[in-house]
Amino acid sequence: MQYYSTSDNSYRTDLTRAIVHCVAPDGGLYMPASWPTVPKAFFNNIDQLSLTDIAYVVANSLLGDDVDGAVLKKIVGDSLNFKIPLVELADGIFALELFHGPSLSFKDVGTRFLARLYRHLAAGAGKTPGRINVLVATTGNSGGAIANAFLGLEGVEVFILYPRGRLSRMQEAQFATLGANTHPIEVRGTIDDCNQLVDTALLDTELNSALHLTSANSLNLGRVLPQIIYFFEACARLKAAGIDPSTADFAMPCGNLSNVTAAAMARKMGAPIGSITGACLPGVFADVAAEGKPVPPFNPAKGYPANLPRLWALYGGDTAAMRRDIHAAVFTPAQQEEAVRTVYSVFGYTAEPRSASAVAALLRRTQNGRPGVALINTHPAKMLDRMTAITGHAVELPLQFNRFMAQTAKKDKIDPTLPALRKILTKYN
Ligand SMILES: *Cc1c(COP(=O)(O)O)cnc(C)c1O
């Protein structure tokens, strides 16, 4: 399979470059040059297949030209070693719980798959440049997922930059208590400062020739493709429940649009999913999908959904076609909190604010009796204090937390400057 750049349709590169380099030389995002469809016969007995069986068929359709079947089977099995249950909240209304992985977030799926694919491709190409340094800026959930996914991986050091005072205790504990090759860095600044520092470091040629730097955020196609898998999984479980997935509405929280994009990709590969709705805050995606404003030029800065160029490219840059397929349900932060209370009172189900807004978006769309699936992105206990404040009752802690909370956080603290970051990078290389 060849990969092109969303900034240049005629550009072509191979899988290794697309994954290891993350962003194209022209600053665009990598996309597969064609979309394979899964075999038709796959749907005959999909309801009897396991998550890893389904994952293998999807992964093999996408990556089978470039990655040996046995290797792919192992990558899939090792990445998805947890359940993704489809829980029925009420008649025909389902929650796809994506939070049963080690860091309790859907981001485990993409980061665990990426870490393993990355190791395989870098080794195969003979390109392992000594040590690889993965940089990530996080406000919470990606730090935990990436640190846990790359933990203990030989030849890889992971640096997690996060703004002081912005994360919950749980979120910080998930990456700051691991040790080994993971290095938390508390930045005296905002998330914008953290993102800017990572971007500056990634573009600094001197630093890059000394230390091989890369990123593992959702600009990396290797994080988005594995998310296609769980849309097929949801179709399988709906079929097992006697529901035709093509009649079902799918709603999901969104920020960088990795799930909305993966849903559209799944449909392109033949997943018979009904409608796709992104539950979002006011902003660029809401302007485009709900208001019909033009897609603004790609700008990977704060507030621009990282995967919008990919989503748009799936519709050949035709905004009207995209809007017929992809809907937005806009929620302010206060409306998200209201959604938490609504979902609890209607279904007795506790969801964190963004996931609750996806369930609420579904309720708006399913008044005509259509079945629906809402993606539940993270475990509510990741925002323990906020959830308690909203609901007035305690959230049950999942077992995975014991591993993190028993340890003390160890971190470096820096000002948001390149020399300060360079000093830390050098210390661990
Ligand atoms: C990362 C994250 C998002 C953003 O998801 P996308 O699919 O990339 O838009 C949304 N909600 C939660 C809780 C997250 O952790």
PDB file of N, CA, C and O in Angstrom, residues 335-400:
ATOM      1  N   GLN A 335     -23.500  22.045  29.267  1.00  0.00           N
ATOM      2  CA  GLN A 335     -24.414  21.038  28.694  1.00  0.00           C
ATOM      3  C   GLN A 335     -23.840  19.623  28.809  1.00  0.00           C
ATOM      4  O   GLN A 335     -24.591  18.658  28.936  1.00  0.00           O
ATOM      5  N   GLN A 336     -22.496  19.516  28.776  1.00  0.00           N
ATOM      6  CA  GLN A 336     -21.877  18.199  28.986  1.00  0.00           C
ATOM      7  C   GLN A 336     -22.179  17.705  30.403  1.00  0.00           C
ATOM      8  O   GLN A 336     -22.486  16.529  30.620  1.00  0.00           O
ATOM      9  N   GLU A 337     -22.086  18.629  31.370  1.00  0.00           N
ATOM     10  CA  GLU A 337     -22.359  18.232  32.759  1.00  0.00           C
ATOM     11  C   GLU A 337     -23.824  17.844  32.920  1.00  0.00           C
ATOM     12  O   GLU A 337     -24.158  16.895  33.629  1.00  0.00           O
ATOM     13  N   GLU A 338     -24.703  18.592  32.238  1.00  0.00           N
ATOM     14  CA  GLU A 338     -26.124  18.259  32.253  1.00  0.00           C
ATOM     15  C   GLU A 338     -26.328  16.853  31.663  1.00  0.00           C
ATOM     16  O   GLU A 338     -27.144  16.073  32.169  1.00  0.00           O
ATOM     17  N   ALA A 339     -25.565  16.539  30.619  1.00  0.00           N
ATOM     18  CA  ALA A 339     -25.663  15.219  29.985  1.00  0.00           C
ATOM     19  C   ALA A 339     -25.282  14.102  30.965  1.00  0.00           C
ATOM     20  O   ALA A 339     -25.889  13.037  30.964  1.00  0.00           O
ATOM     21  N   VAL A 340     -24.273  14.380  31.811  1.00  0.00           N
ATOM     22  CA  VAL A 340     -23.876  13.382  32.814  1.00  0.00           C
ATOM     23  C   VAL A 340     -25.073  13.043  33.701  1.00  0.00           C
ATOM     24  O   VAL A 340     -25.384  11.869  33.945  1.00  0.00           O
ATOM     25  N   ARG A 341     -25.788  14.107  34.136  1.00  0.00           N
ATOM     26  CA  ARG A 341     -26.945  13.896  35.022  1.00  0.00           C
ATOM     27  C   ARG A 341     -28.097  13.220  34.275  1.00  0.00           C
ATOM     28  O   ARG A 341     -28.755  12.325  34.803  1.00  0.00           O
ATOM     29  N   THR A 342     -28.325  13.617  33.019  1.00  0.00           N
ATOM     30  CA  THR A 342     -29.402  13.002  32.226  1.00  0.00           C
ATOM     31  C   THR A 342     -29.155  11.502  32.024  1.00  0.00           C
ATOM     32  O   THR A 342     -30.043  10.677  32.232  1.00  0.00           O
ATOM     33  N   VAL A 343     -27.918  11.186  31.616  1.00  0.00           N
ATOM     34  CA  VAL A 343     -27.593   9.788  31.330  1.00  0.00           C
ATOM     35  C   VAL A 343     -27.722   8.948  32.607  1.00  0.00           C
ATOM     36  O   VAL A 343     -28.211   7.818  32.573  1.00  0.00           O
ATOM     37  N   TYR A 344     -27.333   9.562  33.733  1.00  0.00           N
ATOM     38  CA  TYR A 344     -27.461   8.822  34.993  1.00  0.00           C
ATOM     39  C   TYR A 344     -28.935   8.634  35.356  1.00  0.00           C
ATOM     40  O   TYR A 344     -29.351   7.551  35.754  1.00  0.00           O
ATOM     41  N   SER A 345     -29.743   9.676  35.159  1.00  0.00           N
ATOM     42  CA  SER A 345     -31.141   9.541  35.591  1.00  0.00           C
ATOM     43  C   SER A 345     -31.962   8.680  34.623  1.00  0.00           C
ATOM     44  O   SER A 345     -32.837   7.928  35.043  1.00  0.00           O
ATOM     45  N   VAL A 346     -31.642   8.729  33.321  1.00  0.00           N
ATOM     46  CA  VAL A 346     -32.415   7.921  32.359  1.00  0.00           C
ATOM     47  C   VAL A 346     -31.984   6.451  32.381  1.00  0.00           C
ATOM     48  O   VAL A 346     -32.818   5.550  32.341  1.00  0.00           O
ATOM     49  N   PHE A 347     -30.656   6.212  32.440  1.00  0.00           N
ATOM     50  CA  PHE A 347     -30.158   4.836  32.284  1.00  0.00           C
ATOM     51  C   PHE A 347     -29.507   4.268  33.544  1.00  0.00           C
ATOM     52  O   PHE A 347     -29.122   3.101  33.564  1.00  0.00           O
ATOM     53  N   GLY A 348     -29.291   5.092  34.579  1.00  0.00           N
ATOM     54  CA  GLY A 348     -28.543   4.631  35.745  1.00  0.00           C
ATOM     55  C   GLY A 348     -27.097   4.343  35.390  1.00  0.00           C
ATOM     56  O   GLY A 348     -26.444   3.500  35.985  1.00  0.00           O
ATOM     57  N   TYR A 349     -26.580   5.046  34.361  1.00  0.00           N
ATOM     58  CA  TYR A 349     -25.227   4.776  33.854  1.00  0.00           C
ATOM     59  C   TYR A 349     -24.346   5.996  34.091  1.00  0.00           C
ATOM     60  O   TYR A 349     -24.747   7.129  33.788  1.00  0.00           O
ATOM     61  N   THR A 350     -23.161   5.766  34.657  1.00  0.00           N
ATOM     62  CA  THR A 350     -22.241   6.874  34.934  1.00  0.00           C
ATOM     63  C   THR A 350     -21.223   6.997  33.807  1.00  0.00           C
ATOM     64  O   THR A 350     -20.448   6.073  33.567  1.00  0.00           O
ATOM     65  N   ALA A 351     -21.260   8.124  33.115  1.00  0.00           N
ATOM     66  CA  ALA A 351     -20.294   8.376  32.033  1.00  0.00           C
ATOM     67  C   ALA A 351     -19.636   9.722  32.291  1.00  0.00           C
ATOM     68  O   ALA A 351     -20.261  10.629  32.848  1.00  0.00           O
ATOM     69  N   GLU A 352     -18.361   9.853  31.892  1.00  0.00           N
ATOM     70  CA  GLU A 352     -17.676  11.141  32.057  1.00  0.00           C
ATOM     71  C   GLU A 352     -18.298  12.150  31.071  1.00  0.00           C
ATOM     72  O   GLU A 352     -18.985  11.749  30.118  1.00  0.00           O
ATOM     73  N   PRO A 353     -18.067  13.463  31.281  1.00  0.00           N
ATOM     74  CA  PRO A 353     -18.840  14.469  30.542  1.00  0.00           C
ATOM     75  C   PRO A 353     -18.848  14.334  29.019  1.00  0.00           C
ATOM     76  O   PRO A 353     -19.900  14.440  28.390  1.00  0.00           O
ATOM     77  N   ARG A 354     -17.683  14.076  28.416  1.00  0.00           N
ATOM     78  CA  ARG A 354     -17.683  14.021  26.949  1.00  0.00           C
ATOM     79  C   ARG A 354     -18.409  12.780  26.429  1.00  0.00           C
ATOM     80  O   ARG A 354     -19.147  12.849  25.439  1.00  0.00           O
ATOM     81  N   SER A 355     -18.188  11.651  27.097  1.00  0.00           N
ATOM     82  CA  SER A 355     -18.880  10.432  26.667  1.00  0.00           C
ATOM     83  C   SER A 355     -20.382  10.557  26.927  1.00  0.00           C
ATOM     84  O   SER A 355     -21.202  10.088  26.125  1.00  0.00           O
ATOM     85  N   ALA A 356     -20.745  11.196  28.045  1.00  0.00           N
ATOM     86  CA  ALA A 356     -22.163  11.402  28.345  1.00  0.00           C
ATOM     87  C   ALA A 356     -22.816  12.248  27.252  1.00  0.00           C
ATOM     88  O   ALA A 356     -23.977  12.014  26.879  1.00  0.00           O
ATOM     89  N   SER A 357     -22.064  13.213  26.703  1.00  0.00           N
ATOM     90  CA  SER A 357     -22.648  14.045  25.650  1.00  0.00           C
ATOM     91  C   SER A 357     -22.892  13.224  24.385  1.00  0.00           C
ATOM     92  O   SER A 357     -23.819  13.498  23.631  1.00  0.00           O
ATOM     93  N   ALA A 358     -22.079  12.176  24.168  1.00  0.00           N
ATOM     94  CA  ALA A 358     -22.326  11.290  23.018  1.00  0.00           C
ATOM     95  C   ALA A 358     -23.632  10.515  23.224  1.00  0.00           C
ATOM     96  O   ALA A 358     -24.416  10.356  22.290  1.00  0.00           O
ATOM     97  N   VAL A 359     -23.853  10.046  24.455  1.00  0.00           N
ATOM     98  CA  VAL A 359     -25.108   9.334  24.737  1.00  0.00           C
ATOM     99  C   VAL A 359     -26.284  10.291  24.552  1.00  0.00           C
ATOM    100  O   VAL A 359     -27.307   9.941  23.947  1.00  0.00           O
ATOM    101  N   ALA A 360     -26.118  11.519  25.037  1.00  0.00           N
ATOM    102  CA  ALA A 360     -27.191  12.511  24.916  1.00  0.00           C
ATOM    103  C   ALA A 360     -27.452  12.856  23.449  1.00  0.00           C
ATOM    104  O   ALA A 360     -28.607  13.040  23.046  1.00  0.00           O
ATOM    105  N   ALA A 361     -26.392  12.904  22.639  1.00  0.00           N
ATOM    106  CA  ALA A 361     -26.552  13.171  21.199  1.00  0.00           C
ATOM    107  C   ALA A 361     -27.385  12.068  20.555  1.00  0.00           C
ATOM    108  O   ALA A 361     -28.220  12.319  19.682  1.00  0.00           O
ATOM    109  N   LEU A 362     -27.151  10.859  21.015  1.00  0.00           N
ATOM    110  CA  LEU A 362     -27.901   9.708  20.513  1.00  0.00           C
ATOM    111  C   LEU A 362     -29.379   9.835  20.861  1.00  0.00           C
ATOM    112  O   LEU A 362     -30.249   9.538  20.045  1.00  0.00           O
ATOM    113  N   LEU A 363     -29.642  10.296  22.085  1.00  0.00           N
ATOM    114  CA  LEU A 363     -31.036  10.442  22.519  1.00  0.00           C
ATOM    115  C   LEU A 363     -31.778  11.436  21.623  1.00  0.00           C
ATOM    116  O   LEU A 363     -32.941  11.240  21.306  1.00  0.00           O
ATOM    117  N   ARG A 364     -31.056  12.504  21.210  1.00  0.00           N
ATOM    118  CA  ARG A 364     -31.677  13.473  20.310  1.00  0.00           C
ATOM    119  C   ARG A 364     -32.041  12.817  18.983  1.00  0.00           C
ATOM    120  O   ARG A 364     -33.042  13.133  18.375  1.00  0.00           O
ATOM    121  N   ARG A 365     -31.170  11.925  18.488  1.00  0.00           N
ATOM    122  CA  ARG A 365     -31.357  11.344  17.150  1.00  0.00           C
ATOM    123  C   ARG A 365     -32.261  10.126  17.149  1.00  0.00           C
ATOM    124  O   ARG A 365     -32.771   9.745  16.108  1.00  0.00           O
ATOM    125  N   THR A 366     -32.394   9.459  18.292  1.00  0.00           N
ATOM    126  CA  THR A 366     -33.092   8.176  18.294  1.00  0.00           C
ATOM    127  C   THR A 366     -34.542   8.304  18.727  1.00  0.00           C
ATOM    128  O   THR A 366     -35.191   7.322  19.046  1.00  0.00           O
ATOM    129  N   GLN A 367     -35.076   9.537  18.707  1.00  0.00           N
ATOM    130  CA  GLN A 367     -36.458   9.716  19.122  1.00  0.00           C
ATOM    131  C   GLN A 367     -37.408   8.966  18.190  1.00  0.00           C
ATOM    132  O   GLN A 367     -38.513   8.609  18.569  1.00  0.00           O
ATOM    133  N   ASN A 368     -36.933   8.702  16.955  1.00  0.00           N
ATOM    134  CA  ASN A 368     -37.769   7.955  16.013  1.00  0.00           C
ATOM    135  C   ASN A 368     -37.637   6.448  16.183  1.00  0.00           C
ATOM    136  O   ASN A 368     -38.011   5.680  15.300  1.00  0.00           O
ATOM    137  N   GLY A 369     -37.042   6.033  17.301  1.00  0.00           N
ATOM    138  CA  GLY A 369     -36.987   4.608  17.601  1.00  0.00           C
ATOM    139  C   GLY A 369     -35.839   3.853  16.963  1.00  0.00           C
ATOM    140  O   GLY A 369     -35.780   2.636  17.035  1.00  0.00           O
ATOM    141  N   ARG A 370     -34.906   4.599  16.326  1.00  0.00           N
ATOM    142  CA  ARG A 370     -33.761   3.910  15.743  1.00  0.00           C
ATOM    143  C   ARG A 370     -32.824   3.428  16.844  1.00  0.00           C
ATOM    144  O   ARG A 370     -32.667   4.097  17.864  1.00  0.00           O
ATOM    145  N   PRO A 371     -32.184   2.267  16.633  1.00  0.00           N
ATOM    146  CA  PRO A 371     -31.175   1.849  17.599  1.00  0.00           C
ATOM    147  C   PRO A 371     -29.967   2.770  17.542  1.00  0.00           C
ATOM    148  O   PRO A 371     -29.776   3.482  16.547  1.00  0.00           O
ATOM    149  N   GLY A 372     -29.164   2.786  18.596  1.00  0.00           N
ATOM    150  CA  GLY A 372     -28.004   3.664  18.616  1.00  0.00           C
ATOM    151  C   GLY A 372     -26.862   3.108  19.447  1.00  0.00           C
ATOM    152  O   GLY A 372     -27.069   2.326  20.380  1.00  0.00           O
ATOM    153  N   VAL A 373     -25.653   3.528  19.065  1.00  0.00           N
ATOM    154  CA  VAL A 373     -24.444   3.131  19.784  1.00  0.00           C
ATOM    155  C   VAL A 373     -23.673   4.398  20.137  1.00  0.00           C
ATOM    156  O   VAL A 373     -23.371   5.198  19.250  1.00  0.00           O
ATOM    157  N   ALA A 374     -23.373   4.603  21.418  1.00  0.00           N
ATOM    158  CA  ALA A 374     -22.522   5.726  21.827  1.00  0.00           C
ATOM    159  C   ALA A 374     -21.168   5.188  22.256  1.00  0.00           C
ATOM    160  O   ALA A 374     -21.090   4.201  22.992  1.00  0.00           O
ATOM    161  N   LEU A 375     -20.100   5.821  21.785  1.00  0.00           N
ATOM    162  CA  LEU A 375     -18.765   5.424  22.213  1.00  0.00           C
ATOM    163  C   LEU A 375     -18.487   6.040  23.585  1.00  0.00           C
ATOM    164  O   LEU A 375     -18.703   7.244  23.784  1.00  0.00           O
ATOM    165  N   ILE A 376     -18.016   5.204  24.514  1.00  0.00           N
ATOM    166  CA  ILE A 376     -17.634   5.691  25.842  1.00  0.00           C
ATOM    167  C   ILE A 376     -16.111   5.702  25.862  1.00  0.00           C
ATOM    168  O   ILE A 376     -15.465   4.655  25.919  1.00  0.00           O
ATOM    169  N   ASN A 377     -15.545   6.909  25.780  1.00  0.00           N
ATOM    170  CA  ASN A 377     -14.117   7.042  25.500  1.00  0.00           C
ATOM    171  C   ASN A 377     -13.190   6.731  26.667  1.00  0.00           C
ATOM    172  O   ASN A 377     -12.122   6.181  26.475  1.00  0.00           O
ATOM    173  N   THR A 378     -13.587   7.165  27.867  1.00  0.00           N
ATOM    174  CA  THR A 378     -12.705   6.915  29.019  1.00  0.00           C
ATOM    175  C   THR A 378     -13.546   6.541  30.236  1.00  0.00           C
ATOM    176  O   THR A 378     -14.744   6.815  30.296  1.00  0.00           O
ATOM    177  N   HIS A 379     -12.887   5.932  31.210  1.00  0.00           N
ATOM    178  CA  HIS A 379     -13.556   5.556  32.452  1.00  0.00           C
ATOM    179  C   HIS A 379     -13.846   6.820  33.272  1.00  0.00           C
ATOM    180  O   HIS A 379     -12.972   7.687  33.385  1.00  0.00           O
ATOM    181  N   PRO A 380     -15.053   6.920  33.852  1.00  0.00           N
ATOM    182  CA  PRO A 380     -15.397   8.127  34.611  1.00  0.00           C
ATOM    183  C   PRO A 380     -14.465   8.381  35.792  1.00  0.00           C
ATOM    184  O   PRO A 380     -14.273   9.535  36.196  1.00  0.00           O
ATOM    185  N   ALA A 381     -13.839   7.337  36.316  1.00  0.00           N
ATOM    186  CA  ALA A 381     -12.955   7.527  37.475  1.00  0.00           C
ATOM    187  C   ALA A 381     -11.691   8.306  37.119  1.00  0.00           C
ATOM    188  O   ALA A 381     -10.974   8.773  38.006  1.00  0.00           O
ATOM    189  N   LYS A 382     -11.414   8.470  35.816  1.00  0.00           N
ATOM    190  CA  LYS A 382     -10.245   9.264  35.439  1.00  0.00           C
ATOM    191  C   LYS A 382     -10.440  10.729  35.833  1.00  0.00           C
ATOM    192  O   LYS A 382      -9.487  11.480  35.907  1.00  0.00           O
ATOM    193  N   MET A 383     -11.702  11.124  36.045  1.00  0.00           N
ATOM    194  CA  MET A 383     -11.997  12.500  36.466  1.00  0.00           C
ATOM    195  C   MET A 383     -12.785  12.449  37.765  1.00  0.00           C
ATOM    196  O   MET A 383     -13.852  13.038  37.877  1.00  0.00           O
ATOM    197  N   LEU A 384     -12.211  11.753  38.727  1.00  0.00           N
ATOM    198  CA  LEU A 384     -12.912  11.439  39.970  1.00  0.00           C
ATOM    199  C   LEU A 384     -13.537  12.649  40.658  1.00  0.00           C
ATOM    200  O   LEU A 384     -14.734  12.659  40.954  1.00  0.00           O
ATOM    201  N   ASP A 385     -12.717  13.676  40.877  1.00  0.00           N
ATOM    202  CA  ASP A 385     -13.200  14.820  41.658  1.00  0.00           C
ATOM    203  C   ASP A 385     -14.295  15.575  40.906  1.00  0.00           C
ATOM    204  O   ASP A 385     -15.308  15.961  41.485  1.00  0.00           O
ATOM    205  N   ARG A 386     -14.111  15.741  39.593  1.00  0.00           N
ATOM    206  CA  ARG A 386     -15.114  16.450  38.798  1.00  0.00           C
ATOM    207  C   ARG A 386     -16.415  15.643  38.734  1.00  0.00           C
ATOM    208  O   ARG A 386     -17.513  16.197  38.839  1.00  0.00           O
ATOM    209  N   MET A 387     -16.297  14.325  38.588  1.00  0.00           N
ATOM    210  CA  MET A 387     -17.492  13.478  38.519  1.00  0.00           C
ATOM    211  C   MET A 387     -18.267  13.530  39.834  1.00  0.00           C
ATOM    212  O   MET A 387     -19.491  13.614  39.834  1.00  0.00           O
ATOM    213  N   THR A 388     -17.533  13.491  40.950  1.00  0.00           N
ATOM    214  CA  THR A 388     -18.202  13.560  42.246  1.00  0.00           C
ATOM    215  C   THR A 388     -18.924  14.901  42.389  1.00  0.00           C
ATOM    216  O   THR A 388     -20.053  14.963  42.878  1.00  0.00           O
ATOM    217  N   ALA A 389     -18.256  15.963  41.920  1.00  0.00           N
ATOM    218  CA  ALA A 389     -18.875  17.295  42.003  1.00  0.00           C
ATOM    219  C   ALA A 389     -20.153  17.366  41.156  1.00  0.00           C
ATOM    220  O   ALA A 389     -21.145  17.972  41.563  1.00  0.00           O
ATOM    221  N   ILE A 390     -20.144  16.726  39.992  1.00  0.00           N
ATOM    222  CA  ILE A 390     -21.313  16.796  39.103  1.00  0.00           C
ATOM    223  C   ILE A 390     -22.454  15.923  39.617  1.00  0.00           C
ATOM    224  O   ILE A 390     -23.612  16.334  39.650  1.00  0.00           O
ATOM    225  N   THR A 391     -22.114  14.701  40.016  1.00  0.00           N
ATOM    226  CA  THR A 391     -23.179  13.732  40.331  1.00  0.00           C
ATOM    227  C   THR A 391     -23.547  13.713  41.803  1.00  0.00           C
ATOM    228  O   THR A 391     -24.613  13.219  42.160  1.00  0.00           O
ATOM    229  N   GLY A 392     -22.637  14.191  42.660  1.00  0.00           N
ATOM    230  CA  GLY A 392     -22.906  14.148  44.092  1.00  0.00           C
ATOM    231  C   GLY A 392     -22.730  12.764  44.700  1.00  0.00           C
ATOM    232  O   GLY A 392     -23.048  12.532  45.853  1.00  0.00           O
ATOM    233  N   HIS A 393     -22.241  11.816  43.890  1.00  0.00           N
ATOM    234  CA  HIS A 393     -21.933  10.506  44.491  1.00  0.00           C
ATOM    235  C   HIS A 393     -20.570  10.012  44.009  1.00  0.00           C
ATOM    236  O   HIS A 393     -20.045  10.489  42.997  1.00  0.00           O
ATOM    237  N   ALA A 394     -19.998   9.069  44.753  1.00  0.00           N
ATOM    238  CA  ALA A 394     -18.646   8.601  44.452  1.00  0.00           C
ATOM    239  C   ALA A 394     -18.660   7.684  43.229  1.00  0.00           C
ATOM    240  O   ALA A 394     -19.626   6.973  42.990  1.00  0.00           O
ATOM    241  N   VAL A 395     -17.580   7.732  42.464  1.00  0.00           N
ATOM    242  CA  VAL A 395     -17.420   6.843  41.315  1.00  0.00           C
ATOM    243  C   VAL A 395     -16.583   5.656  41.766  1.00  0.00           C
ATOM    244  O   VAL A 395     -15.573   5.827  42.445  1.00  0.00           O
ATOM    245  N   GLU A 396     -17.004   4.472  41.382  1.00  0.00           N
ATOM    246  CA  GLU A 396     -16.263   3.272  41.772  1.00  0.00           C
ATOM    247  C   GLU A 396     -14.929   3.222  41.026  1.00  0.00           C
ATOM    248  O   GLU A 396     -14.864   3.454  39.829  1.00  0.00           O
ATOM    249  N   LEU A 397     -13.863   2.893  41.756  1.00  0.00           N
ATOM    250  CA  LEU A 397     -12.541   2.847  41.137  1.00  0.00           C
ATOM    251  C   LEU A 397     -12.281   1.480  40.524  1.00  0.00           C
ATOM    252  O   LEU A 397     -12.439   0.465  41.184  1.00  0.00           O
ATOM    253  N   PRO A 398     -11.863   1.440  39.268  1.00  0.00           N
ATOM    254  CA  PRO A 398     -11.530   0.151  38.670  1.00  0.00           C
ATOM    255  C   PRO A 398     -10.184  -0.359  39.185  1.00  0.00           C
ATOM    256  O   PRO A 398      -9.353   0.434  39.649  1.00  0.00           O
ATOM    257  N   LEU A 399      -9.985  -1.661  39.094  1.00  0.00           N
ATOM    258  CA  LEU A 399      -8.770  -2.293  39.615  1.00  0.00           C
ATOM    259  C   LEU A 399      -7.486  -1.716  39.028  1.00  0.00           C
ATOM    260  O   LEU A 399      -6.479  -1.612  39.712  1.00  0.00           O
ATOM    261  N   GLN A 400      -7.547  -1.341  37.736  1.00  0.00           N
ATOM    262  CA  GLN A 400      -6.327  -0.866  37.072  1.00  0.00           C
ATOM    263  C   GLN A 400      -5.674   0.290  37.828  1.00  0.00           C
ATOM    264  O   GLN A 400      -4.482   0.515  37.713  1.00  0.00           O
TER     265      GLN A 400
END
